[in-house]
Coordinates of C-alpha atoms in Angstrom, one line a residue:
M943 CA 19.5 31.6 124.7
W944 CA 20.0 35.3 124.9
R945 CA 21.3 35.1 128.4
S946 CA 24.2 32.9 127.5
V947 CA 24.9 34.9 124.4
L948 CA 25.0 38.0 127.0
A949 CA 27.2 36.3 129.3
G950 CA 29.7 35.1 126.7
F951 CA 29.8 38.9 125.6
L952 CA 30.5 39.9 129.1
L953 CA 33.1 37.5 129.6
V954 CA 34.8 38.6 126.4
L955 CA 34.6 42.0 127.2
A956 CA 35.7 41.6 130.8
G957 CA 39.0 39.6 129.4
A958 CA 39.5 42.4 126.9
L959 CA 39.6 45.1 129.4
T960 CA 41.7 43.2 131.9
V961 CA 44.5 42.0 129.7
P962 CA 45.4 45.3 127.4
S963 CA 48.4 44.1 126.0
A964 CA 50.6 40.9 125.5
A965 CA 52.8 40.2 128.4
V966 CA 56.5 40.5 127.5
A967 CA 59.2 38.9 129.5
A968 CA 62.5 41.0 130.5
P969 CA 65.6 39.7 128.7
S970 CA 67.9 37.9 131.3
S971 CA 70.5 40.6 131.1
Q972 CA 68.1 43.2 132.5
V973 CA 66.9 41.1 135.5
G974 CA 68.1 42.6 138.7
Y975 CA 68.5 40.9 142.2
V976 CA 68.0 42.4 145.5
V977 CA 70.5 41.3 148.1
Q978 CA 70.7 42.1 151.6
T979 CA 74.0 43.1 152.8
T980 CA 73.6 44.2 156.6
D981 CA 72.4 42.0 159.3
A982 CA 69.8 44.6 160.4
P983 CA 66.8 43.2 162.0
V984 CA 63.7 42.9 159.9
P985 CA 60.9 45.0 161.6
G986 CA 58.3 42.7 163.2
N987 CA 60.9 39.8 163.2
E988 CA 62.9 40.9 166.2
T989 CA 63.5 38.7 169.3
L990 CA 63.2 40.1 172.9
Q991 CA 66.3 39.5 175.1
P992 CA 66.0 38.7 178.6
G993 CA 65.3 41.7 180.8
A994 CA 64.7 44.1 177.9
T995 CA 61.4 46.1 178.1
V996 CA 59.0 46.7 175.2
G997 CA 58.1 50.3 174.2
P998 CA 54.7 51.6 174.9
G999 CA 51.9 50.7 172.4
P1000 CA 49.5 52.8 170.5
D1001 CA 47.1 55.1 172.6
I1002 CA 43.8 53.4 173.0
D1003 CA 42.0 57.0 173.6
A1004 CA 43.4 58.6 170.5
P1005 CA 41.6 61.8 169.7
Q1006 CA 39.1 61.5 166.8
Q1007 CA 37.6 63.7 164.1
P1008 CA 34.4 65.5 164.8
A1009 CA 31.5 64.2 163.1
Q1010 CA 30.8 66.6 160.0
G1011 CA 27.2 65.5 159.2
V1012 CA 26.3 64.7 155.4
N1013 CA 27.3 67.1 152.8
P1014 CA 24.1 68.5 150.9
E1015 CA 26.2 67.3 147.7
T1016 CA 26.3 63.8 149.0
R1017 CA 22.6 63.9 149.7
K1018 CA 21.8 64.6 146.2
K1019 CA 23.7 62.1 145.0
L1020 CA 22.3 59.6 147.1
W1021 CA 18.8 60.3 146.0
L1022 CA 19.9 60.4 142.4
G1023 CA 21.3 57.0 142.8
G1024 CA 18.2 55.7 144.6
I1025 CA 16.0 57.1 141.9
A1026 CA 18.2 55.5 139.2
L1027 CA 17.9 52.3 141.1
A1028 CA 14.2 52.3 141.6
L1029 CA 13.7 53.0 137.8
F1030 CA 16.1 50.1 136.8
A1031 CA 13.9 47.8 139.1
L1032 CA 10.7 48.8 137.3
V1033 CA 12.2 48.4 133.9
Y1034 CA 13.4 44.9 134.9
W1035 CA 10.2 43.9 136.5
R1036 CA 8.4 45.3 133.3
N1037 CA 10.5 43.5 131.0
K1038 CA 10.2 40.2 133.2
K1039 CA 6.6 40.5 133.0
R1040 CA 6.7 40.7 129.3
W1041 CA 9.1 38.1 128.8
A1042 CA 6.9 35.9 130.8
K1043 CA 3.8 36.7 128.7
W1044 CA 5.7 36.4 125.5
K1045 CA 7.0 32.8 126.5
A1046 CA 3.6 31.8 127.7
G1047 CA 2.0 32.9 124.5
R1048 CA 4.7 31.0 122.5
K1049 CA 4.2 27.7 124.3
S1050 CA 0.4 27.5 123.9
G1051 CA 0.5 28.8 120.1

């Protein structure tokens, strides 16, 4: 029961955060239209004429940035995140055991 209540609460919360205000349509007098006035080719949509050549492509052996290693601050944040995740897992496991024990006691009594 509490899981469905929690799921409903999270659904309502997510909806409230994703839709901050009501949508307002612009009046028809403020709607603008984009019109292409030239016959310039659209990039990526050109046709190759017979006898034409294609320019060179990107360099395959482009220079790479040197490896900088792991920043000590990043390493500290990763350790703290790992510890927080481990504590969360321990609390979850403890609560799961307590819930199972409570549920079993309620069924028998």
